[in-house]
Coordinates of C-alpha atoms in Angstrom, one line a residue:
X1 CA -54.1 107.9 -85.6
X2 CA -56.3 106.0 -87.8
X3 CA -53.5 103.1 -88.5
X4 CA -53.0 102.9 -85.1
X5 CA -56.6 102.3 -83.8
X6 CA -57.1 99.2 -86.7
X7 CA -53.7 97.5 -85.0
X8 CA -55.4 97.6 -81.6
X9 CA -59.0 96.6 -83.2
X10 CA -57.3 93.3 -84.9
X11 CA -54.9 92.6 -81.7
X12 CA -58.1 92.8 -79.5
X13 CA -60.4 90.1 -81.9
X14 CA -57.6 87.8 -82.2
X15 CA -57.6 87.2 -78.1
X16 CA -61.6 86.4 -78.2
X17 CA -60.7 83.7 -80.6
X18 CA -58.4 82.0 -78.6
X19 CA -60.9 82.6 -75.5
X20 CA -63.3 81.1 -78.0
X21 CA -60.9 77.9 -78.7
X22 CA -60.2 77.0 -75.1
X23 CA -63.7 77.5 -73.7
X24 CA -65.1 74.7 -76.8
X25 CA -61.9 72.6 -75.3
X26 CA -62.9 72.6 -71.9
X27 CA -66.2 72.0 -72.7
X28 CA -65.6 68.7 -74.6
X29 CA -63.2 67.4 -71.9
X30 CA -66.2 68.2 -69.4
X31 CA -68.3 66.5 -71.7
X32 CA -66.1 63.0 -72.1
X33 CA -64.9 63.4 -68.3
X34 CA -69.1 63.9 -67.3
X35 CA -69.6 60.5 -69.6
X36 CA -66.7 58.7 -67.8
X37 CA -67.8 59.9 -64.6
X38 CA -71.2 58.3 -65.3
X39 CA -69.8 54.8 -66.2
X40 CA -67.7 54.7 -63.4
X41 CA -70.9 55.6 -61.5
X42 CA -72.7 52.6 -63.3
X43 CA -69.8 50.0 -62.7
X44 CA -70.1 50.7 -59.1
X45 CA -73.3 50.1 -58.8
X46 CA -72.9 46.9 -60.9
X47 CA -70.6 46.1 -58.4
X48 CA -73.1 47.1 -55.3
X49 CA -75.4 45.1 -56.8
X50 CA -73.1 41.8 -57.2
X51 CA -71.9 42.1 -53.4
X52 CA -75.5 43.1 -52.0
X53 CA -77.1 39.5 -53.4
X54 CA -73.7 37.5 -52.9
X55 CA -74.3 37.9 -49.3
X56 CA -78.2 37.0 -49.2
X57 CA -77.3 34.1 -51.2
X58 CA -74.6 33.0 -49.1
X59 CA -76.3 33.3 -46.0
X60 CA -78.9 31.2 -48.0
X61 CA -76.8 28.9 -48.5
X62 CA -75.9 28.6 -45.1
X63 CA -80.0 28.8 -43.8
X64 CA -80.3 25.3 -46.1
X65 CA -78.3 22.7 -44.4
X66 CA -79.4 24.2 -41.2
X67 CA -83.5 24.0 -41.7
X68 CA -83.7 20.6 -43.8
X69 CA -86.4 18.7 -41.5
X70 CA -88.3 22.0 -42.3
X71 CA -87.3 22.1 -46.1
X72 CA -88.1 18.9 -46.7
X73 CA -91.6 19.1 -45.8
X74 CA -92.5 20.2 -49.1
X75 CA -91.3 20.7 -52.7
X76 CA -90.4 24.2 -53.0
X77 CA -90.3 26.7 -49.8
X78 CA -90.3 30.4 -50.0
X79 CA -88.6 32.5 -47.6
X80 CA -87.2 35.8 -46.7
X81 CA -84.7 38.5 -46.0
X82 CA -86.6 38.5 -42.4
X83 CA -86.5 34.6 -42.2
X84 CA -82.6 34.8 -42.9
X85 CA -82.6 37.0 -40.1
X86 CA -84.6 35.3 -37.8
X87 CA -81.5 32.0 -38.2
X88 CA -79.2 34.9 -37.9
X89 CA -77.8 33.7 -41.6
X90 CA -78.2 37.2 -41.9
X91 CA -77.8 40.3 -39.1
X92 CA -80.5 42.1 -38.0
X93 CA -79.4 45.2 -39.3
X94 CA -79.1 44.2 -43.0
X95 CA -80.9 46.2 -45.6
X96 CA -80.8 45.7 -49.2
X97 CA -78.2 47.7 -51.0
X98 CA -79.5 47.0 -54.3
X99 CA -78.9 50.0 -56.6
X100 CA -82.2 50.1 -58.1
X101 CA -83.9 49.6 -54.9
X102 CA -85.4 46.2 -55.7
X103 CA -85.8 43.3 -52.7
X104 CA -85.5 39.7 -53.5
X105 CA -87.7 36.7 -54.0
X106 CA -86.0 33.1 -52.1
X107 CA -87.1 30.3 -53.3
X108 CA -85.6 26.3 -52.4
X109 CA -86.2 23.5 -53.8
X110 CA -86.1 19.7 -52.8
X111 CA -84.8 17.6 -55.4
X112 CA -84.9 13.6 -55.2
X113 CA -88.0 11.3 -53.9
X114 CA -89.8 10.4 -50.9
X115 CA -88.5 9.8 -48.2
X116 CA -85.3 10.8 -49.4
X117 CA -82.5 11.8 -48.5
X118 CA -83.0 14.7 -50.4
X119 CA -80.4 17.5 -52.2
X120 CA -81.3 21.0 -52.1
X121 CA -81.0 24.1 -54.6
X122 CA -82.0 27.6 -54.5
X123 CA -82.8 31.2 -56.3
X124 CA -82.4 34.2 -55.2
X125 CA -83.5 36.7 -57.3
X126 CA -84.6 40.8 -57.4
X127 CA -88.2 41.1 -57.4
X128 CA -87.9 44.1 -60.1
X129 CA -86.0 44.6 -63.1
X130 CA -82.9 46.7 -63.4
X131 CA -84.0 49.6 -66.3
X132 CA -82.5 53.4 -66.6
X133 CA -85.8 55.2 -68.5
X134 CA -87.1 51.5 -71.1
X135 CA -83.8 49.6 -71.4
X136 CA -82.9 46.6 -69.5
X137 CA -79.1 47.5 -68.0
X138 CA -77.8 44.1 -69.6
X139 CA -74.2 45.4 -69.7
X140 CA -74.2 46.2 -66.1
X141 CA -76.3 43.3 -65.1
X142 CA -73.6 40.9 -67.2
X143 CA -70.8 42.5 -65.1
X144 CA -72.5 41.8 -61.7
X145 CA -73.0 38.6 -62.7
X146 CA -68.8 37.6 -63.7
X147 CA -68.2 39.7 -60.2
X148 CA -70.3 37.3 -58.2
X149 CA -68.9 34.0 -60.0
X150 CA -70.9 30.8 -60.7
X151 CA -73.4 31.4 -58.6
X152 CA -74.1 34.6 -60.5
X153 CA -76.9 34.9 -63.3
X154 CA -79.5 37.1 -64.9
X155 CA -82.7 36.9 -66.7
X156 CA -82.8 37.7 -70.7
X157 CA -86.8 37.1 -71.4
X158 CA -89.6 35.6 -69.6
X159 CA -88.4 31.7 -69.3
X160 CA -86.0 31.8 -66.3
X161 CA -82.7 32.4 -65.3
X162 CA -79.4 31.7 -67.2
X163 CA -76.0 30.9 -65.2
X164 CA -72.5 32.2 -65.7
X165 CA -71.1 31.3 -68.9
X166 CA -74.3 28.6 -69.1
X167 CA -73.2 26.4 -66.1
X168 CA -76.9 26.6 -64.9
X169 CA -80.3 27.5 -66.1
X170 CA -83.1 28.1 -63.5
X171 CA -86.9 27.5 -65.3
X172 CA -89.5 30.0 -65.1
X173 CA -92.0 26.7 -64.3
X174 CA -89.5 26.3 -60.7
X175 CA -88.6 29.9 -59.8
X176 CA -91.9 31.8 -61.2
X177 CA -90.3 35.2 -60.3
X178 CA -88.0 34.6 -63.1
X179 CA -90.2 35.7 -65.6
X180 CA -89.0 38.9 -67.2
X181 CA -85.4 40.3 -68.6
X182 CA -83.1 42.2 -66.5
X183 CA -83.4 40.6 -63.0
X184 CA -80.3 39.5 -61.4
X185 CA -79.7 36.2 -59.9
X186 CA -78.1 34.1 -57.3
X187 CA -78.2 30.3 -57.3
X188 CA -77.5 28.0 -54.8
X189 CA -77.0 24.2 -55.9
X190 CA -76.0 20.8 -54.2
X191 CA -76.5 19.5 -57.9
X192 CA -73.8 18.0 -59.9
X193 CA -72.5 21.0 -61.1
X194 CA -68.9 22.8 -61.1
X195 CA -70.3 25.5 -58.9
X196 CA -71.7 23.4 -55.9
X197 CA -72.0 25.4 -52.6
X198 CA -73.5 22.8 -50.1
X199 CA -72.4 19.8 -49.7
X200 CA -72.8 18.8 -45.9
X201 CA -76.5 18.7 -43.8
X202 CA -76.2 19.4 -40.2
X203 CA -78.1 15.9 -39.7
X204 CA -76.1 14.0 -41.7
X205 CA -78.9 13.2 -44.2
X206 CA -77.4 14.5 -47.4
X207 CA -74.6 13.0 -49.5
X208 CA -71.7 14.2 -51.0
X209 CA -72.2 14.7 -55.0
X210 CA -68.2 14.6 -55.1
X211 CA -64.8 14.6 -53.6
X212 CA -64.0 16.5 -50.8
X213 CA -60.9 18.0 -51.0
X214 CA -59.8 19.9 -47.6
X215 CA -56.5 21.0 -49.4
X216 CA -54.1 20.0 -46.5
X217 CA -56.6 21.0 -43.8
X218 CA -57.9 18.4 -41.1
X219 CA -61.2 16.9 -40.3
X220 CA -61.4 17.5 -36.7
X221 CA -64.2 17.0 -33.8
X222 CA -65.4 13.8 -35.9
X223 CA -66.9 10.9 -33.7
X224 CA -66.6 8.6 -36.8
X225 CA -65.8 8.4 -40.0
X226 CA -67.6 5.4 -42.2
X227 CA -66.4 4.4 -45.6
X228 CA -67.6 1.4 -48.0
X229 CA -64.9 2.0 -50.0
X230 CA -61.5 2.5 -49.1
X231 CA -59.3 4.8 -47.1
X232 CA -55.5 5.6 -48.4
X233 CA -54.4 8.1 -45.9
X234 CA -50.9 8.7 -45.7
X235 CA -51.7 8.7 -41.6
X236 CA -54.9 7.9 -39.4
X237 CA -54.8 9.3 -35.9
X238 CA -58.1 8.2 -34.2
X239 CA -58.6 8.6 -30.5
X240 CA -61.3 6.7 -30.9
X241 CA -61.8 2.9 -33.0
X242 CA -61.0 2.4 -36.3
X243 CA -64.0 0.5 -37.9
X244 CA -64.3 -0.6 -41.3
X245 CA -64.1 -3.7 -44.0
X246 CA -61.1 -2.4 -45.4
X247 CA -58.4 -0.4 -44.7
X248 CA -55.1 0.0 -46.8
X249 CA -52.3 2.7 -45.6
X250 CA -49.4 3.0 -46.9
X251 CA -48.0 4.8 -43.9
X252 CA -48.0 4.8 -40.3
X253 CA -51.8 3.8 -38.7
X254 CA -52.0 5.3 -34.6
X255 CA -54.8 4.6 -33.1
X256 CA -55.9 4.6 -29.7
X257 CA -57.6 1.0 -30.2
X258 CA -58.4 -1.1 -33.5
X259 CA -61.4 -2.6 -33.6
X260 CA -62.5 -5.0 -36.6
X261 CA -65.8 -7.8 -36.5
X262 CA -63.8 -9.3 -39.4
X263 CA -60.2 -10.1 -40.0
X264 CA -57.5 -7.6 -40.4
X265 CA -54.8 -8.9 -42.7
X266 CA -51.1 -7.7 -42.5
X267 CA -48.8 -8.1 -45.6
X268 CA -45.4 -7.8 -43.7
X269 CA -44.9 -7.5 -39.5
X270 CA -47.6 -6.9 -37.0
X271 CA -44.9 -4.4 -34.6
X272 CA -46.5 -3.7 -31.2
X273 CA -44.8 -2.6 -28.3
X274 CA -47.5 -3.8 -25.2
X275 CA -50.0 -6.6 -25.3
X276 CA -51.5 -8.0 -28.1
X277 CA -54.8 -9.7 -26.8
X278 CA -56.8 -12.0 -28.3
X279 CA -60.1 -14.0 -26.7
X280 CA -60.3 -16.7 -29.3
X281 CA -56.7 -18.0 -31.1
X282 CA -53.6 -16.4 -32.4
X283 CA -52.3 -18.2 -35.2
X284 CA -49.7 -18.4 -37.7
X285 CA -47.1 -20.3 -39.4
X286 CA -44.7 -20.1 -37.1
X287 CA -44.6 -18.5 -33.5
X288 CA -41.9 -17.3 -32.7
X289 CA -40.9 -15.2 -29.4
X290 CA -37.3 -13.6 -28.4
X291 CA -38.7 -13.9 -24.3
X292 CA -41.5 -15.8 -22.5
X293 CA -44.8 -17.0 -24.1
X294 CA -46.9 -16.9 -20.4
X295 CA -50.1 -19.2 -20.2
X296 CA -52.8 -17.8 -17.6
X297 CA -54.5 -20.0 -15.3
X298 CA -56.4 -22.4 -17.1
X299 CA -54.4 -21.7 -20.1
X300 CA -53.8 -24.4 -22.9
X301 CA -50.9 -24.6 -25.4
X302 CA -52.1 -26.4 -28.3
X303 CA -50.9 -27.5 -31.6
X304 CA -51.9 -29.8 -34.6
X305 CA -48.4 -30.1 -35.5
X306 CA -45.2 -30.5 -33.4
X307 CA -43.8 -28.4 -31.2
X308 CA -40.2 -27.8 -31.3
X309 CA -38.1 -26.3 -29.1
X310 CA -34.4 -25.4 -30.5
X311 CA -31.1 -26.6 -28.9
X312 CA -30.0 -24.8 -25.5
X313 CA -33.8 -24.0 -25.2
X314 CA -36.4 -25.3 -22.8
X315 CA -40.3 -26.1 -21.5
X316 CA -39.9 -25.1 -18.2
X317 CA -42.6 -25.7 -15.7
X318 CA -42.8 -24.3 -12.7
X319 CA -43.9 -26.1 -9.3
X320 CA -45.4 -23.6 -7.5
X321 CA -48.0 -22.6 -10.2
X322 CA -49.0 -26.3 -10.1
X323 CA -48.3 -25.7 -14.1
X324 CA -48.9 -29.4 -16.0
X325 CA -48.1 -30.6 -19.7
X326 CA -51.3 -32.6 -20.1
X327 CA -52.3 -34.4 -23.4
X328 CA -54.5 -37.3 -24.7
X329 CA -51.8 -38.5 -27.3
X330 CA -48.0 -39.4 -26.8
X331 CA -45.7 -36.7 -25.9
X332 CA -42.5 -38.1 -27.8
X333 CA -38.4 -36.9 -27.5
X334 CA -35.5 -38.0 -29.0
X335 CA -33.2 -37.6 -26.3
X336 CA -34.2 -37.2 -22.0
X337 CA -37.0 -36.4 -20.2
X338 CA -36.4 -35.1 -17.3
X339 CA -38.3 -33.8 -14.3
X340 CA -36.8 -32.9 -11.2
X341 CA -39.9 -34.3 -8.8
X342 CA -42.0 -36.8 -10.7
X343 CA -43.7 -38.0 -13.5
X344 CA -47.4 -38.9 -13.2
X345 CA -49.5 -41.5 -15.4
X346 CA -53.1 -40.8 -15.0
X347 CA -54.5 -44.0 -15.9
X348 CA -52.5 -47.5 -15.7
X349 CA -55.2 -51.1 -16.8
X350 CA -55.2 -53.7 -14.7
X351 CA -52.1 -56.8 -15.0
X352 CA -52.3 -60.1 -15.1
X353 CA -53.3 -62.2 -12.4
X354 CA -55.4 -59.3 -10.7
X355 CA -52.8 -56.6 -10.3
X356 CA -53.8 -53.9 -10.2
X357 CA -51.4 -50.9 -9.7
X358 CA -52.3 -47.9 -6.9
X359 CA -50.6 -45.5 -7.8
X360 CA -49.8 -43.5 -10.9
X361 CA -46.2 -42.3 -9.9
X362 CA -43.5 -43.0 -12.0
X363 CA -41.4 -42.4 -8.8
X364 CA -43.5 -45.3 -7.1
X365 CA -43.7 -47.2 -9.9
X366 CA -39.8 -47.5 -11.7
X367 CA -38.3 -49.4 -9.4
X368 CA -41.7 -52.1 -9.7
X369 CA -41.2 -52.4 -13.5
X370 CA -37.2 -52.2 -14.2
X371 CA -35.1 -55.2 -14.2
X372 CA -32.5 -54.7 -11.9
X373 CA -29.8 -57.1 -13.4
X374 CA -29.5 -60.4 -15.5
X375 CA -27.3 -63.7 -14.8
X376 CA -26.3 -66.0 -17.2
X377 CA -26.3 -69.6 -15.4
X378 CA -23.3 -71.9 -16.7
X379 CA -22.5 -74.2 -13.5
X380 CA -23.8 -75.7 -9.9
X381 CA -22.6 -73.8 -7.4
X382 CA -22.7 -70.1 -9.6
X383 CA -23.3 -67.3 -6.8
X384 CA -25.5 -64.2 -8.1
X385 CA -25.4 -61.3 -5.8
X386 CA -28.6 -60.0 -4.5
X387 CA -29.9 -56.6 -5.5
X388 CA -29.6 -53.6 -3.1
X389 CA -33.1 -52.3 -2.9
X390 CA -34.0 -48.8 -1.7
X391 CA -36.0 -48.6 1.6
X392 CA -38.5 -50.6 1.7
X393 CA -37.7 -52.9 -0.9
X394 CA -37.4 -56.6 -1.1
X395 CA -34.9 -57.8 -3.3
X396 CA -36.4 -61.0 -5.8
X397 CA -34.9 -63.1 -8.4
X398 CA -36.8 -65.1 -11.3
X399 CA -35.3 -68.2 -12.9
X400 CA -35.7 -68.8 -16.4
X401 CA -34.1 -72.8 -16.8
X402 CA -32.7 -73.4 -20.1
X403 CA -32.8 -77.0 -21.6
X404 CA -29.9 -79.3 -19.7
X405 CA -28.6 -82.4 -21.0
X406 CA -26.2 -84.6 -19.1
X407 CA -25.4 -87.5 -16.4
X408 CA -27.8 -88.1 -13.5
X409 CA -27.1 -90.4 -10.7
X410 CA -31.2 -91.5 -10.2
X411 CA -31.8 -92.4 -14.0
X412 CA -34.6 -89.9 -13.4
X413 CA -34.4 -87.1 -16.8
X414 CA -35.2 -83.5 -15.1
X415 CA -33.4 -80.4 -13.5
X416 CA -34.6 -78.1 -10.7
X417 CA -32.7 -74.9 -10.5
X418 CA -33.0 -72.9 -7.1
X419 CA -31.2 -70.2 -5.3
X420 CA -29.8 -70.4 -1.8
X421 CA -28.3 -67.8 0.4
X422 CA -29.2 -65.1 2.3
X423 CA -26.2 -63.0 0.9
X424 CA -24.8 -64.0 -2.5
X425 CA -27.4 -66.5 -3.7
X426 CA -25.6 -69.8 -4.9
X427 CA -27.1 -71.8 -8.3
X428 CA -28.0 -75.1 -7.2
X429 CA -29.2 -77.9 -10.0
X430 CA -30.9 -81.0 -9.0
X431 CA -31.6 -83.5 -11.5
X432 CA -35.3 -85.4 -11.1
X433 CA -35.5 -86.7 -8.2
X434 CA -34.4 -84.1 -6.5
X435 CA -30.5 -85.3 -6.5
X436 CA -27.6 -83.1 -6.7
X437 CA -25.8 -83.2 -10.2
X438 CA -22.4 -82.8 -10.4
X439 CA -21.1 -80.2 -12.0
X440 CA -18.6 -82.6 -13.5
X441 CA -21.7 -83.9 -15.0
X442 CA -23.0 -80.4 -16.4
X443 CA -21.0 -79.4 -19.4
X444 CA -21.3 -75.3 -19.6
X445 CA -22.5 -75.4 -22.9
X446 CA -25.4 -77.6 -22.6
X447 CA -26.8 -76.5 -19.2
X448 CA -28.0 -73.0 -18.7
X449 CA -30.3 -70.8 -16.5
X450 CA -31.0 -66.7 -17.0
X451 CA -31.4 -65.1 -13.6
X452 CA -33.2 -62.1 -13.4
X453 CA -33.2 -59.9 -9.9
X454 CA -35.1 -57.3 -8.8
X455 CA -37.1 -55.4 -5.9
X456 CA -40.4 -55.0 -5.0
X457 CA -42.1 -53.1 -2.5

């Protein structure tokens, strides 16, 4: 009985031990799980923190651009949560979720001189330090701060606030609430930094530090866009004008209407498919059209040069505009002028012996000043017919004598040479005295008269 009893006593102590074991096990995974729990706990509200002031420093970002005739009254301006709201840059609703239960201190500042245009950059910062019993949460603080990005900073002593990785550094002489360790920060800049977050003024007034990059995106709604450099789009559609010194495209340029007050220089072909309009001149090397080049009224065709029109071509006039070729110089062809009514000469002098001509008309005038036919004299008696004149002419002949040598019966030296007739005219020769020579007296080759005949009207 007594062996028996000691083999129950040792199997009952060996099962407290174990109990023992497993309760100190459970207790130290309670322990690490509590201390895990707890970190996660902290890392959330890290997190809280970052998202809380990313918004109030967003929407400051967007109360800026909005309120710069205000902002740039003064050097720094203070505002707040209830000022955000009030631009509804933040809703009306919004209370801070900061983990510590801190608000914020806003602060902007104008940067440049009078009277500008100025850039603009802000803090936003917790009015209390983050601290669990007397130490500063840096850890937590330093995640917040890579969760918010560039933007995101914190305060390690009493001189100001230091940026992500360094990229900015916010003086306890600008932002004074930036005077003790373990605040967190927001800043908003338009400076030349990596982390810009404005870059456009509702007025216009503010310029860009940098490119603008709208990766692939359009700028729409614009009523102009004004460049002193120059724009290399791949394509400009502009409902509007097109105004600048210079622009190059390598592309295609639409556009509702191009307007330029200087020149605008094409490398290759100027292609249009309507009007091209001009109010002054449009020049070039050569002008060349495949249909009509129309003249208005009052129009003038000009050159410096020549004007040449290629074979099977033509300058074609037409009557019933009353179109005219007009010029103070010489219009000069190689070949035929022709017109199918008349050919006008504005302004004829004055002849000899007082004639005077009334008329300009080539029509009127031809038959006046071309010699009908000429007649070489050679014997007495030679007939020259008489011209056929068109109505209203009178047909005329003019006798140019040659010198004559021969015979005369009258021993008087002379010759008279006249024409007689009313149809053919006959040659008549008359020596001196007025005498009859013979033709037998008149050798051909030493007497000889040119005839001339004509009309006049």
């Amino acid at each position: 009985m007594k062996r028996t009893f000691r083999l129950e006593q040792l199997q009952r102590g060996f099962t407290i031990i174990e109990l023992l074991v497993v309760l100190s096990i459970m207790a130290m995974a309670a322990i690490v799980g509590a201390q895990r729990l707890l970190e996660k706990f902290k890392e959330s509200q890290a997190d809280l923190a970052a998202d809380d002031i990313s918004v109030v420093g967003k929407a400051v970002a967007a109360y800026i651009p909005a309120n710069v005739a205000t902002l740039s009254l003064n050097p720094t301006t203070d505002i707040t949560i209830a000022t955000l709201q009030a631009g509804a840059m933040l809703p009306a609703n919004y209370s801070s979720g900061n983990p510590w239960g801190a608000g914020y201190s806003i602060r902007v500042k104008r940067l440049g001189a009078a009277p500008g245009p100025y850039q603009y950059e802000a803090l936003v910062i917790t009015n209390s330090r983050w601290r669990i019993g007397t130490v500063d949460q840096i850890a937590l603080l330093g995640r917040a701060v890579r969760r918010i990005g560039g933007p995101g900073g914190l305060t390690y002593d009493a001189t100001g606030a230091v940026g992500n990785g360094g990229a900015w550094t916010a003086l306890v002489v600008d932002y004074p609430n930036a005077n003790q360790a373990g605040r967190l920060a927001y800043f908003v800049s338009q400076a030349t930094t990596p982390f810009d977050s404005i870059y456009l003024r509702l007025d216009g007034g503010n310029a860009m530090t940098g490119n603008l990059n709208m990766n692939s995106n359009g700028i729409v709604a614009a009523t102009s866009v004004n460049a002193s450099g120059t724009a290399m789009p791949w394509q400009v559609s502009a409902a509007g004008g097109f105004t600048g010194t210079t622009a190059t495209a390598t592309g295609v340029v639409n556009a509702g209407s191009v307007t330029t007050t200087g020149a605008m220089t094409a490398g290759t072909t100027v292609t249009a498919t309507g009007n091209i309009t001009s109010s002054a001149d449009v020049r070039g090397a050569t002008l060349t059209s495949d249909s009509d080049i129309a003249m208005g009224p009052g129009g003038t065709v000009s050159s410096s040069g020549a004007i040449n029109i290629q074979p099977n071509g033509a300058l074609t006039l037409s009557a019933s505009g009353g179109t005219t070729v007009a010029g103070s110089g010489a219009l000069t062809v190689n070949d035929t002028v022709t017109a199918a009514n008349d050919v006008v000469i504005s302004s004829l002098p004055s002849r000899a012996a007082g004639f005077s001509p009334s008329t300009g008309s080539l029509k009127a005038l031809a038959p006046k000043l071309v010699e009908m036919q000429n007649y070489i004299i050679t014997a007495n008696g030679q007939t020259v017919p008489r011209p056929t004149c068109i109505s209203g002419g009178t047909p005329n002949a003019f006798i140019l004598p040659h010198v004559a040598q021969g015979k005369v019966d009258s021993a008087r030296w002379g010759t008279q040479v006249r024409l007689t007739g009313a149809g053919p005219w006959t040659v008549v020769a008359l020596d001196g005295a007025g005498l009859s020579i013979p033709s037998v007296n008149i050798p051909a080759t030493d007497f000889a008269a040119i005839v001339r005949t004509f009309c006049t009207y």
